[in-house]
């Protein structure tokens, strides 16, 4: 079994409220929480409205599968979130 931790920092310029922050993030928890190979949580910058940090734990039978899932998550977040991904950290365990 292979495990990766993917952490994304997302800039949300002009975000004025917690409600707007949640709307702009587009339901990441609900979208990825359904996949049994992925665990997701908002992992940092909870007290700031202009930045959001999310961590994804990805598991798979082989490294290629885990890398593929991480790339898929990163691409989908960049396309669907109303913000800009400013930092990506991948840790393979």
PDB file of N, CA and C in Angstrom:
ATOM      1  N   UNK A   1       0.850  -1.176   0.000  1.00  0.00           N
ATOM      2  CA  UNK A   1       0.000   0.000   0.000  1.00  0.00           C
ATOM      3  C   UNK A   1       0.894   1.238   0.000  1.00  0.00           C
ATOM      4  N   UNK A   2       0.540   2.205  -0.808  1.00  0.00           N
ATOM      5  CA  UNK A   2       1.251   3.477  -0.890  1.00  0.00           C
ATOM      6  C   UNK A   2       0.340   4.592  -0.403  1.00  0.00           C
ATOM      7  N   UNK A   3       0.950   5.576   0.249  1.00  0.00           N
ATOM      8  CA  UNK A   3       0.204   6.691   0.828  1.00  0.00           C
ATOM      9  C   UNK A   3       0.874   8.001   0.433  1.00  0.00           C
ATOM     10  N   UNK A   4       0.066   8.991   0.102  1.00  0.00           N
ATOM     11  CA  UNK A   4       0.580  10.334  -0.188  1.00  0.00           C
ATOM     12  C   UNK A   4      -0.266  11.351   0.565  1.00  0.00           C
ATOM     13  N   UNK A   5       0.386  12.439   0.947  1.00  0.00           N
ATOM     14  CA  UNK A   5      -0.316  13.580   1.536  1.00  0.00           C
ATOM     15  C   UNK A   5      -0.128  14.743   0.584  1.00  0.00           C
ATOM     16  N   UNK A   6      -1.230  15.261   0.088  1.00  0.00           N
ATOM     17  CA  UNK A   6      -1.234  16.389  -0.838  1.00  0.00           C
ATOM     18  C   UNK A   6      -1.818  17.584  -0.102  1.00  0.00           C
ATOM     19  N   UNK A   7      -1.047  18.667  -0.008  1.00  0.00           N
ATOM     20  CA  UNK A   7      -1.516  19.879   0.660  1.00  0.00           C
ATOM     21  C   UNK A   7      -1.547  21.017  -0.346  1.00  0.00           C
ATOM     22  N   UNK A   8      -2.705  21.658  -0.458  1.00  0.00           N
ATOM     23  CA  UNK A   8      -2.901  22.766  -1.390  1.00  0.00           C
ATOM     24  C   UNK A   8      -3.211  24.036  -0.614  1.00  0.00           C
ATOM     25  N   UNK A   9      -2.498  25.107  -0.920  1.00  0.00           N
ATOM     26  CA  UNK A   9      -2.805  26.429  -0.380  1.00  0.00           C
ATOM     27  C   UNK A   9      -3.469  27.222  -1.488  1.00  0.00           C
ATOM     28  N   UNK A  10      -4.587  27.833  -1.168  1.00  0.00           N
ATOM     29  CA  UNK A  10      -5.400  28.510  -2.175  1.00  0.00           C
ATOM     30  C   UNK A  10      -5.644  29.947  -1.752  1.00  0.00           C
ATOM     31  N   UNK A  11      -5.327  30.873  -2.630  1.00  0.00           N
ATOM     32  CA  UNK A  11      -5.556  32.295  -2.384  1.00  0.00           C
ATOM     33  C   UNK A  11      -6.968  32.646  -2.833  1.00  0.00           C
ATOM     34  N   UNK A  12      -7.676  33.384  -1.985  1.00  0.00           N
ATOM     35  CA  UNK A  12      -9.049  33.818  -2.261  1.00  0.00           C
ATOM     36  C   UNK A  12      -9.139  35.336  -2.150  1.00  0.00           C
ATOM     37  N   UNK A  13      -8.537  36.054  -3.105  1.00  0.00           N
ATOM     38  CA  UNK A  13      -8.530  37.518  -2.998  1.00  0.00           C
ATOM     39  C   UNK A  13      -9.938  38.106  -2.985  1.00  0.00           C
ATOM     40  N   UNK A  14     -10.135  39.072  -2.101  1.00  0.00           N
ATOM     41  CA  UNK A  14     -11.414  39.776  -2.023  1.00  0.00           C
ATOM     42  C   UNK A  14     -12.488  39.039  -1.256  1.00  0.00           C
ATOM     43  N   UNK A  15     -12.183  37.910  -0.676  1.00  0.00           N
ATOM     44  CA  UNK A  15     -13.174  37.149   0.085  1.00  0.00           C
ATOM     45  C   UNK A  15     -13.529  37.927   1.356  1.00  0.00           C
ATOM     46  N   UNK A  16     -14.822  38.163   1.583  1.00  0.00           N
ATOM     47  CA  UNK A  16     -15.246  39.048   2.670  1.00  0.00           C
ATOM     48  C   UNK A  16     -15.950  38.356   3.821  1.00  0.00           C
ATOM     49  N   UNK A  17     -16.292  37.066   3.673  1.00  0.00           N
ATOM     50  CA  UNK A  17     -17.002  36.395   4.761  1.00  0.00           C
ATOM     51  C   UNK A  17     -16.721  34.892   4.722  1.00  0.00           C
ATOM     52  N   UNK A  18     -17.007  34.231   5.837  1.00  0.00           N
ATOM     53  CA  UNK A  18     -16.837  32.790   5.907  1.00  0.00           C
ATOM     54  C   UNK A  18     -17.781  32.090   4.929  1.00  0.00           C
ATOM     55  N   UNK A  19     -18.971  32.611   4.802  1.00  0.00           N
ATOM     56  CA  UNK A  19     -19.942  32.041   3.857  1.00  0.00           C
ATOM     57  C   UNK A  19     -19.400  32.116   2.433  1.00  0.00           C
ATOM     58  N   UNK A  20     -18.826  33.248   2.051  1.00  0.00           N
ATOM     59  CA  UNK A  20     -18.250  33.395   0.717  1.00  0.00           C
ATOM     60  C   UNK A  20     -17.066  32.445   0.543  1.00  0.00           C
ATOM     61  N   UNK A  21     -16.252  32.306   1.573  1.00  0.00           N
ATOM     62  CA  UNK A  21     -15.092  31.404   1.503  1.00  0.00           C
ATOM     63  C   UNK A  21     -15.562  29.977   1.206  1.00  0.00           C
ATOM     64  N   UNK A  22     -16.568  29.520   1.917  1.00  0.00           N
ATOM     65  CA  UNK A  22     -17.102  28.169   1.697  1.00  0.00           C
ATOM     66  C   UNK A  22     -17.685  28.008   0.300  1.00  0.00           C
ATOM     67  N   UNK A  23     -18.381  29.020  -0.182  1.00  0.00           N
ATOM     68  CA  UNK A  23     -18.954  28.962  -1.522  1.00  0.00           C
ATOM     69  C   UNK A  23     -17.859  28.904  -2.581  1.00  0.00           C
ATOM     70  N   UNK A  24     -16.830  29.709  -2.403  1.00  0.00           N
ATOM     71  CA  UNK A  24     -15.749  29.750  -3.390  1.00  0.00           C
ATOM     72  C   UNK A  24     -14.933  28.465  -3.406  1.00  0.00           C
ATOM     73  N   UNK A  25     -14.871  27.769  -2.283  1.00  0.00           N
ATOM     74  CA  UNK A  25     -14.127  26.506  -2.245  1.00  0.00           C
ATOM     75  C   UNK A  25     -14.894  25.385  -2.935  1.00  0.00           C
ATOM     76  N   UNK A  26     -16.169  25.576  -3.143  1.00  0.00           N
ATOM     77  CA  UNK A  26     -16.941  24.668  -3.980  1.00  0.00           C
ATOM     78  C   UNK A  26     -17.178  23.269  -3.433  1.00  0.00           C
ATOM     79  N   UNK A  27     -17.234  23.100  -2.131  1.00  0.00           N
ATOM     80  CA  UNK A  27     -17.585  21.802  -1.556  1.00  0.00           C
ATOM     81  C   UNK A  27     -16.529  20.728  -1.725  1.00  0.00           C
ATOM     82  N   UNK A  28     -15.280  21.073  -1.511  1.00  0.00           N
ATOM     83  CA  UNK A  28     -14.199  20.090  -1.664  1.00  0.00           C
ATOM     84  C   UNK A  28     -14.413  18.872  -0.771  1.00  0.00           C
ATOM     85  N   UNK A  29     -14.819  19.113   0.456  1.00  0.00           N
ATOM     86  CA  UNK A  29     -14.990  17.999   1.391  1.00  0.00           C
ATOM     87  C   UNK A  29     -16.046  17.022   0.888  1.00  0.00           C
ATOM     88  N   UNK A  30     -17.166  17.533   0.438  1.00  0.00           N
ATOM     89  CA  UNK A  30     -18.236  16.666  -0.052  1.00  0.00           C
ATOM     90  C   UNK A  30     -17.818  15.939  -1.322  1.00  0.00           C
ATOM     91  N   UNK A  31     -17.123  16.618  -2.204  1.00  0.00           N
ATOM     92  CA  UNK A  31     -16.737  16.043  -3.491  1.00  0.00           C
ATOM     93  C   UNK A  31     -15.735  14.902  -3.330  1.00  0.00           C
ATOM     94  N   UNK A  32     -14.708  15.094  -2.528  1.00  0.00           N
ATOM     95  CA  UNK A  32     -13.653  14.092  -2.403  1.00  0.00           C
ATOM     96  C   UNK A  32     -13.868  13.137  -1.238  1.00  0.00           C
ATOM     97  N   UNK A  33     -14.694  13.503  -0.284  1.00  0.00           N
ATOM     98  CA  UNK A  33     -14.940  12.652   0.867  1.00  0.00           C
ATOM     99  C   UNK A  33     -15.681  11.368   0.531  1.00  0.00           C
ATOM    100  N   UNK A  34     -16.283  11.297  -0.625  1.00  0.00           N
ATOM    101  CA  UNK A  34     -17.022  10.104  -1.049  1.00  0.00           C
ATOM    102  C   UNK A  34     -16.104   8.998  -1.558  1.00  0.00           C
ATOM    103  N   UNK A  35     -14.901   9.358  -1.998  1.00  0.00           N
ATOM    104  CA  UNK A  35     -13.954   8.391  -2.542  1.00  0.00           C
ATOM    105  C   UNK A  35     -13.250   7.676  -1.386  1.00  0.00           C
ATOM    106  N   UNK A  36     -13.360   6.341  -1.303  1.00  0.00           N
ATOM    107  CA  UNK A  36     -12.745   5.631  -0.179  1.00  0.00           C
ATOM    108  C   UNK A  36     -11.212   5.675  -0.180  1.00  0.00           C
ATOM    109  N   UNK A  37     -10.600   6.067  -1.283  1.00  0.00           N
ATOM    110  CA  UNK A  37      -9.140   6.149  -1.370  1.00  0.00           C
ATOM    111  C   UNK A  37      -8.618   7.530  -0.969  1.00  0.00           C
ATOM    112  N   UNK A  38      -9.526   8.464  -0.649  1.00  0.00           N
ATOM    113  CA  UNK A  38      -9.133   9.844  -0.359  1.00  0.00           C
ATOM    114  C   UNK A  38      -9.797  10.312   0.937  1.00  0.00           C
ATOM    115  N   UNK A  39      -8.987  10.896   1.816  1.00  0.00           N
ATOM    116  CA  UNK A  39      -9.509  11.587   2.993  1.00  0.00           C
ATOM    117  C   UNK A  39      -9.138  13.063   2.824  1.00  0.00           C
ATOM    118  N   UNK A  40     -10.040  13.965   3.163  1.00  0.00           N
ATOM    119  CA  UNK A  40      -9.802  15.390   2.935  1.00  0.00           C
ATOM    120  C   UNK A  40     -10.248  16.214   4.139  1.00  0.00           C
ATOM    121  N   UNK A  41      -9.484  17.292   4.407  1.00  0.00           N
ATOM    122  CA  UNK A  41      -9.889  18.219   5.458  1.00  0.00           C
ATOM    123  C   UNK A  41      -9.265  19.589   5.207  1.00  0.00           C
ATOM    124  N   UNK A  42      -9.929  20.607   5.728  1.00  0.00           N
ATOM    125  CA  UNK A  42      -9.340  21.941   5.729  1.00  0.00           C
ATOM    126  C   UNK A  42      -8.310  21.938   6.850  1.00  0.00           C
ATOM    127  N   UNK A  43      -7.041  22.100   6.483  1.00  0.00           N
ATOM    128  CA  UNK A  43      -5.967  21.844   7.437  1.00  0.00           C
ATOM    129  C   UNK A  43      -5.255  23.085   7.963  1.00  0.00           C
ATOM    130  N   UNK A  44      -5.567  24.243   7.428  1.00  0.00           N
ATOM    131  CA  UNK A  44      -4.894  25.434   7.913  1.00  0.00           C
ATOM    132  C   UNK A  44      -5.578  26.701   7.445  1.00  0.00           C
ATOM    133  N   UNK A  45      -5.119  27.822   7.972  1.00  0.00           N
ATOM    134  CA  UNK A  45      -5.643  29.148   7.619  1.00  0.00           C
ATOM    135  C   UNK A  45      -7.146  29.259   7.833  1.00  0.00           C
ATOM    136  N   UNK A  46      -7.651  28.580   8.839  1.00  0.00           N
ATOM    137  CA  UNK A  46      -9.086  28.645   9.121  1.00  0.00           C
ATOM    138  C   UNK A  46      -9.526  30.015   9.613  1.00  0.00           C
ATOM    139  N   UNK A  47      -8.611  30.754  10.215  1.00  0.00           N
ATOM    140  CA  UNK A  47      -8.967  32.059  10.768  1.00  0.00           C
ATOM    141  C   UNK A  47      -8.820  33.189   9.762  1.00  0.00           C
ATOM    142  N   UNK A  48      -8.384  32.866   8.548  1.00  0.00           N
ATOM    143  CA  UNK A  48      -8.230  33.898   7.510  1.00  0.00           C
ATOM    144  C   UNK A  48      -9.245  33.663   6.400  1.00  0.00           C
ATOM    145  N   UNK A  49      -9.792  34.759   5.870  1.00  0.00           N
ATOM    146  CA  UNK A  49     -10.777  34.651   4.801  1.00  0.00           C
ATOM    147  C   UNK A  49     -10.138  34.616   3.420  1.00  0.00           C
ATOM    148  N   UNK A  50      -8.924  35.143   3.286  1.00  0.00           N
ATOM    149  CA  UNK A  50      -8.308  35.270   1.961  1.00  0.00           C
ATOM    150  C   UNK A  50      -7.413  34.091   1.573  1.00  0.00           C
ATOM    151  N   UNK A  51      -7.269  33.106   2.466  1.00  0.00           N
ATOM    152  CA  UNK A  51      -6.445  31.934   2.184  1.00  0.00           C
ATOM    153  C   UNK A  51      -7.148  30.702   2.741  1.00  0.00           C
ATOM    154  N   UNK A  52      -7.032  29.591   2.011  1.00  0.00           N
ATOM    155  CA  UNK A  52      -7.562  28.330   2.496  1.00  0.00           C
ATOM    156  C   UNK A  52      -6.525  27.245   2.220  1.00  0.00           C
ATOM    157  N   UNK A  53      -6.297  26.378   3.190  1.00  0.00           N
ATOM    158  CA  UNK A  53      -5.342  25.280   3.018  1.00  0.00           C
ATOM    159  C   UNK A  53      -6.079  23.963   3.217  1.00  0.00           C
ATOM    160  N   UNK A  54      -5.895  23.050   2.281  1.00  0.00           N
ATOM    161  CA  UNK A  54      -6.570  21.759   2.319  1.00  0.00           C
ATOM    162  C   UNK A  54      -5.556  20.641   2.187  1.00  0.00           C
ATOM    163  N   UNK A  55      -5.769  19.572   2.948  1.00  0.00           N
ATOM    164  CA  UNK A  55      -4.899  18.397   2.873  1.00  0.00           C
ATOM    165  C   UNK A  55      -5.718  17.187   2.448  1.00  0.00           C
ATOM    166  N   UNK A  56      -5.119  16.391   1.582  1.00  0.00           N
ATOM    167  CA  UNK A  56      -5.729  15.171   1.069  1.00  0.00           C
ATOM    168  C   UNK A  56      -4.782  14.013   1.376  1.00  0.00           C
ATOM    169  N   UNK A  57      -5.287  12.972   1.987  1.00  0.00           N
ATOM    170  CA  UNK A  57      -4.513  11.747   2.184  1.00  0.00           C
ATOM    171  C   UNK A  57      -5.030  10.764   1.143  1.00  0.00           C
ATOM    172  N   UNK A  58      -4.111  10.292   0.315  1.00  0.00           N
ATOM    173  CA  UNK A  58      -4.473   9.423  -0.800  1.00  0.00           C
ATOM    174  C   UNK A  58      -3.793   8.072  -0.611  1.00  0.00           C
ATOM    175  N   UNK A  59      -4.558   6.985  -0.741  1.00  0.00           N
ATOM    176  CA  UNK A  59      -3.996   5.641  -0.622  1.00  0.00           C
ATOM    177  C   UNK A  59      -4.261   4.865  -1.902  1.00  0.00           C
ATOM    178  N   UNK A  60      -3.356   3.939  -2.198  1.00  0.00           N
ATOM    179  CA  UNK A  60      -3.516   3.114  -3.385  1.00  0.00           C
ATOM    180  C   UNK A  60      -2.601   1.909  -3.328  1.00  0.00           C
ATOM    181  N   UNK A  61      -2.834   0.975  -4.244  1.00  0.00           N
ATOM    182  CA  UNK A  61      -2.047  -0.252  -4.281  1.00  0.00           C
ATOM    183  C   UNK A  61      -0.632  -0.041  -4.779  1.00  0.00           C
ATOM    184  N   UNK A  62      -0.439   0.969  -5.620  1.00  0.00           N
ATOM    185  CA  UNK A  62       0.905   1.236  -6.125  1.00  0.00           C
ATOM    186  C   UNK A  62       1.136   2.737  -6.241  1.00  0.00           C
ATOM    187  N   UNK A  63       2.408   3.102  -6.357  1.00  0.00           N
ATOM    188  CA  UNK A  63       2.782   4.511  -6.404  1.00  0.00           C
ATOM    189  C   UNK A  63       2.192   5.252  -7.588  1.00  0.00           C
ATOM    190  N   UNK A  64       2.084   4.585  -8.728  1.00  0.00           N
ATOM    191  CA  UNK A  64       1.543   5.231  -9.922  1.00  0.00           C
ATOM    192  C   UNK A  64       0.074   5.614  -9.720  1.00  0.00           C
ATOM    193  N   UNK A  65      -0.685   4.732  -9.078  1.00  0.00           N
ATOM    194  CA  UNK A  65      -2.096   5.014  -8.805  1.00  0.00           C
ATOM    195  C   UNK A  65      -2.235   6.213  -7.866  1.00  0.00           C
ATOM    196  N   UNK A  66      -1.401   6.270  -6.845  1.00  0.00           N
ATOM    197  CA  UNK A  66      -1.443   7.372  -5.881  1.00  0.00           C
ATOM    198  C   UNK A  66      -1.055   8.681  -6.557  1.00  0.00           C
ATOM    199  N   UNK A  67       0.008   8.666  -7.357  1.00  0.00           N
ATOM    200  CA  UNK A  67       0.431   9.865  -8.092  1.00  0.00           C
ATOM    201  C   UNK A  67      -0.665  10.341  -9.039  1.00  0.00           C
ATOM    202  N   UNK A  68      -1.316   9.410  -9.705  1.00  0.00           N
ATOM    203  CA  UNK A  68      -2.395   9.754 -10.632  1.00  0.00           C
ATOM    204  C   UNK A  68      -3.559  10.427  -9.898  1.00  0.00           C
ATOM    205  N   UNK A  69      -3.944   9.887  -8.744  1.00  0.00           N
ATOM    206  CA  UNK A  69      -5.022  10.490  -7.959  1.00  0.00           C
ATOM    207  C   UNK A  69      -4.638  11.884  -7.473  1.00  0.00           C
ATOM    208  N   UNK A  70      -3.384  12.055  -7.039  1.00  0.00           N
ATOM    209  CA  UNK A  70      -2.926  13.373  -6.586  1.00  0.00           C
ATOM    210  C   UNK A  70      -2.986  14.387  -7.728  1.00  0.00           C
ATOM    211  N   UNK A  71      -2.535  13.992  -8.905  1.00  0.00           N
ATOM    212  CA  UNK A  71      -2.576  14.886 -10.069  1.00  0.00           C
ATOM    213  C   UNK A  71      -4.009  15.229 -10.443  1.00  0.00           C
ATOM    214  N   UNK A  72      -4.894  14.243 -10.367  1.00  0.00           N
ATOM    215  CA  UNK A  72      -6.306  14.468 -10.676  1.00  0.00           C
ATOM    216  C   UNK A  72      -6.926  15.468  -9.707  1.00  0.00           C
ATOM    217  N   UNK A  73      -6.630  15.311  -8.421  1.00  0.00           N
ATOM    218  CA  UNK A  73      -7.153  16.232  -7.407  1.00  0.00           C
ATOM    219  C   UNK A  73      -6.644  17.640  -7.674  1.00  0.00           C
ATOM    220  N   UNK A  74      -5.341  17.768  -7.877  1.00  0.00           N
ATOM    221  CA  UNK A  74      -4.739  19.079  -8.107  1.00  0.00           C
ATOM    222  C   UNK A  74      -5.341  19.766  -9.332  1.00  0.00           C
ATOM    223  N   UNK A  75      -5.470  19.037 -10.431  1.00  0.00           N
ATOM    224  CA  UNK A  75      -6.043  19.617 -11.657  1.00  0.00           C
ATOM    225  C   UNK A  75      -7.496  20.037 -11.453  1.00  0.00           C
ATOM    226  N   UNK A  76      -8.277  19.178 -10.788  1.00  0.00           N
ATOM    227  CA  UNK A  76      -9.691  19.478 -10.597  1.00  0.00           C
ATOM    228  C   UNK A  76      -9.886  20.685  -9.680  1.00  0.00           C
ATOM    229  N   UNK A  77      -9.077  20.783  -8.641  1.00  0.00           N
ATOM    230  CA  UNK A  77      -9.175  21.930  -7.737  1.00  0.00           C
ATOM    231  C   UNK A  77      -8.839  23.218  -8.485  1.00  0.00           C
ATOM    232  N   UNK A  78      -7.801  23.189  -9.294  1.00  0.00           N
ATOM    233  CA  UNK A  78      -7.424  24.385 -10.054  1.00  0.00           C
ATOM    234  C   UNK A  78      -8.519  24.808 -11.026  1.00  0.00           C
ATOM    235  N   UNK A  79      -9.274  23.849 -11.560  1.00  0.00           N
ATOM    236  CA  UNK A  79     -10.341  24.172 -12.510  1.00  0.00           C
ATOM    237  C   UNK A  79     -11.634  24.610 -11.844  1.00  0.00           C
ATOM    238  N   UNK A  80     -11.947  24.069 -10.662  1.00  0.00           N
ATOM    239  CA  UNK A  80     -13.278  24.265 -10.097  1.00  0.00           C
ATOM    240  C   UNK A  80     -13.368  25.277  -8.960  1.00  0.00           C
ATOM    241  N   UNK A  81     -12.262  25.569  -8.289  1.00  0.00           N
ATOM    242  CA  UNK A  81     -12.300  26.493  -7.152  1.00  0.00           C
ATOM    243  C   UNK A  81     -12.145  27.929  -7.646  1.00  0.00           C
ATOM    244  N   UNK A  82     -12.946  28.815  -7.078  1.00  0.00           N
ATOM    245  CA  UNK A  82     -12.882  30.236  -7.424  1.00  0.00           C
ATOM    246  C   UNK A  82     -11.767  30.891  -6.604  1.00  0.00           C
ATOM    247  N   UNK A  83     -10.551  30.567  -6.965  1.00  0.00           N
ATOM    248  CA  UNK A  83      -9.362  31.077  -6.289  1.00  0.00           C
ATOM    249  C   UNK A  83      -8.136  30.616  -7.062  1.00  0.00           C
ATOM    250  N   UNK A  84      -6.963  30.869  -6.506  1.00  0.00           N
ATOM    251  CA  UNK A  84      -5.718  30.493  -7.187  1.00  0.00           C
ATOM    252  C   UNK A  84      -4.873  29.612  -6.273  1.00  0.00           C
ATOM    253  N   UNK A  85      -4.481  28.448  -6.776  1.00  0.00           N
ATOM    254  CA  UNK A  85      -3.601  27.568  -6.010  1.00  0.00           C
ATOM    255  C   UNK A  85      -2.223  28.210  -5.970  1.00  0.00           C
ATOM    256  N   UNK A  86      -1.748  28.507  -4.766  1.00  0.00           N
ATOM    257  CA  UNK A  86      -0.467  29.197  -4.633  1.00  0.00           C
ATOM    258  C   UNK A  86       0.671  28.281  -4.208  1.00  0.00           C
ATOM    259  N   UNK A  87       0.338  27.133  -3.617  1.00  0.00           N
ATOM    260  CA  UNK A  87       1.380  26.227  -3.170  1.00  0.00           C
ATOM    261  C   UNK A  87       0.848  24.803  -3.171  1.00  0.00           C
ATOM    262  N   UNK A  88       1.689  23.867  -3.626  1.00  0.00           N
ATOM    263  CA  UNK A  88       1.347  22.448  -3.660  1.00  0.00           C
ATOM    264  C   UNK A  88       2.489  21.681  -3.018  1.00  0.00           C
ATOM    265  N   UNK A  89       2.170  20.853  -2.038  1.00  0.00           N
ATOM    266  CA  UNK A  89       3.172  20.022  -1.386  1.00  0.00           C
ATOM    267  C   UNK A  89       2.691  18.575  -1.444  1.00  0.00           C
ATOM    268  N   UNK A  90       3.534  17.701  -1.990  1.00  0.00           N
ATOM    269  CA  UNK A  90       3.234  16.261  -2.035  1.00  0.00           C
ATOM    270  C   UNK A  90       4.260  15.516  -1.200  1.00  0.00           C
ATOM    271  N   UNK A  91       3.765  14.693  -0.307  1.00  0.00           N
ATOM    272  CA  UNK A  91       4.648  13.866   0.522  1.00  0.00           C
ATOM    273  C   UNK A  91       4.260  12.416   0.280  1.00  0.00           C
ATOM    274  N   UNK A  92       5.203  11.618  -0.187  1.00  0.00           N
ATOM    275  CA  UNK A  92       4.953  10.184  -0.377  1.00  0.00           C
ATOM    276  C   UNK A  92       5.502   9.446   0.826  1.00  0.00           C
ATOM    277  N   UNK A  93       4.660   8.627   1.433  1.00  0.00           N
ATOM    278  CA  UNK A  93       5.071   7.875   2.633  1.00  0.00           C
ATOM    279  C   UNK A  93       5.289   6.419   2.294  1.00  0.00           C
TER     280      UNK A  93
END
